């Protein structure tokens, strides 16, 4: 089965739809390479629930993990977010900035 380019974007959007998963990404952004225990300190939920959320983030390739002895460290992966930005945000941003530039020139009489 061939993976469509939007397959991973769909996983990223689904993962980001949940506020707890966004909070986990924020925690990893603040201090990358945290253990499950360290992440749970910033959450009001059981370790099992946090593990499920981390699994969804890992499936969307938004985080990666590395084993260090008995610990499992979680790291944010910004690449899928950048891909979503390039595909879904940048093109709209460029148009908006062009319109603002044109409006500025018109108002300044250039």
Tab-separated table of C-alpha atoms in Angstrom:
chain	number	residue	atom	x	y	z
A	1	UNK	CA	0.000	0.000	0.000
A	2	UNK	CA	1.383	3.390	-0.999
A	3	UNK	CA	1.373	6.186	1.570
A	4	UNK	CA	-0.285	9.351	0.345
A	5	UNK	CA	1.450	12.622	1.280
A	6	UNK	CA	-1.610	13.600	3.292
A	7	UNK	CA	-1.641	10.390	5.364
A	8	UNK	CA	0.958	11.705	7.799
A	9	UNK	CA	-0.609	15.179	7.794
A	10	UNK	CA	-3.905	13.559	8.816
A	11	UNK	CA	-2.141	11.863	11.743
A	12	UNK	CA	-0.493	15.144	12.723
A	13	UNK	CA	-3.800	17.040	12.671
A	14	UNK	CA	-5.519	14.297	14.689
A	15	UNK	CA	-2.692	14.303	17.222
A	16	UNK	CA	-2.749	18.089	17.547
A	17	UNK	CA	-6.540	18.160	17.965
A	18	UNK	CA	-6.217	17.114	21.609
A	19	UNK	CA	-5.193	19.780	24.182
A	20	UNK	CA	-3.329	17.239	26.329
A	21	UNK	CA	-1.138	16.217	23.411
A	22	UNK	CA	-0.447	19.865	22.614
A	23	UNK	CA	0.534	20.352	26.264
A	24	UNK	CA	2.899	17.371	26.029
A	25	UNK	CA	4.536	18.947	22.980
A	26	UNK	CA	4.828	22.251	24.859
A	27	UNK	CA	6.488	20.457	27.782
A	28	UNK	CA	8.950	18.770	25.436
A	29	UNK	CA	9.629	22.081	23.708
A	30	UNK	CA	10.512	23.622	27.080
A	31	UNK	CA	12.757	20.723	28.073
A	32	UNK	CA	13.379	18.071	25.447
A	33	UNK	CA	14.325	14.518	26.375
A	34	UNK	CA	11.970	13.976	29.312
A	35	UNK	CA	10.945	10.668	30.821
A	36	UNK	CA	7.327	9.647	31.267
A	37	UNK	CA	7.588	10.454	34.963
A	38	UNK	CA	8.904	13.932	34.259
A	39	UNK	CA	6.131	14.566	31.750
A	40	UNK	CA	3.464	13.329	34.156
A	41	UNK	CA	4.597	15.897	36.747
A	42	UNK	CA	3.168	18.591	34.447
A	43	UNK	CA	-0.100	16.731	33.854
A	44	UNK	CA	-3.112	15.890	35.979
A	45	UNK	CA	-3.514	12.338	34.661
A	46	UNK	CA	-2.420	8.782	35.217
A	47	UNK	CA	0.758	7.469	33.609
A	48	UNK	CA	-1.296	5.059	31.495
A	49	UNK	CA	-3.296	7.920	29.974
A	50	UNK	CA	-0.131	9.918	29.308
A	51	UNK	CA	1.414	6.843	27.672
A	52	UNK	CA	-1.565	6.576	25.319
A	53	UNK	CA	-1.244	10.243	24.327
A	54	UNK	CA	2.500	9.838	23.781
A	55	UNK	CA	1.790	6.817	21.584
A	56	UNK	CA	-0.477	8.898	19.346
A	57	UNK	CA	2.181	11.616	19.128
A	58	UNK	CA	4.807	9.009	18.262
A	59	UNK	CA	2.545	7.444	15.608
A	60	UNK	CA	2.202	10.908	14.021
A	61	UNK	CA	6.015	11.187	14.161
A	62	UNK	CA	5.727	14.298	16.358
A	63	UNK	CA	7.944	12.711	18.991
A	64	UNK	CA	10.648	10.097	19.020
A	65	UNK	CA	11.982	8.031	21.893
A	66	UNK	CA	15.397	6.831	22.962
A	67	UNK	CA	16.109	4.223	25.604
A	68	UNK	CA	18.673	5.150	28.253
A	69	UNK	CA	19.024	2.164	30.515
A	70	UNK	CA	15.591	1.521	31.988
A	71	UNK	CA	14.368	4.998	31.079
A	72	UNK	CA	12.664	6.014	27.876
A	73	UNK	CA	13.356	9.599	26.854
A	74	UNK	CA	10.869	11.517	24.698
A	75	UNK	CA	12.018	14.093	22.156
A	76	UNK	CA	9.964	16.474	20.042
A	77	UNK	CA	10.314	16.090	16.272
A	78	UNK	CA	9.518	19.416	14.567
A	79	UNK	CA	9.719	18.065	11.003
A	80	UNK	CA	6.025	17.048	10.677
A	81	UNK	CA	4.987	20.446	12.060
A	82	UNK	CA	7.180	22.166	9.505
A	83	UNK	CA	5.659	20.042	6.732
A	84	UNK	CA	2.152	21.059	7.861
A	85	UNK	CA	3.279	24.679	7.983
A	86	UNK	CA	4.706	24.476	4.458
A	87	UNK	CA	1.596	22.754	3.086
A	88	UNK	CA	-1.197	24.520	4.966
A	89	UNK	CA	0.013	27.799	6.470
A	90	UNK	CA	2.786	29.233	4.350
A	91	UNK	CA	0.783	29.558	1.144
A	92	UNK	CA	-1.934	31.542	2.940
A	93	UNK	CA	0.625	33.641	4.764
A	94	UNK	CA	2.363	34.589	1.504
A	95	UNK	CA	-0.906	35.772	-0.045
A	96	UNK	CA	-1.785	37.816	3.036
A	97	UNK	CA	1.632	39.445	3.146
A	98	UNK	CA	1.459	40.266	-0.563
A	99	UNK	CA	-1.941	41.915	-0.062
A	100	UNK	CA	-0.626	43.939	2.879
A	101	UNK	CA	2.398	45.019	0.840
A	102	UNK	CA	0.176	46.092	-2.061
A	103	UNK	CA	-2.135	47.983	0.306
A	104	UNK	CA	0.825	49.769	1.910
A	105	UNK	CA	2.118	50.864	-1.494
A	106	UNK	CA	-1.341	52.076	-2.524
A	107	UNK	CA	-1.835	54.041	0.679
A	108	UNK	CA	1.605	55.599	0.405
A	109	UNK	CA	0.951	56.500	-3.223
A	110	UNK	CA	3.795	54.453	-4.648
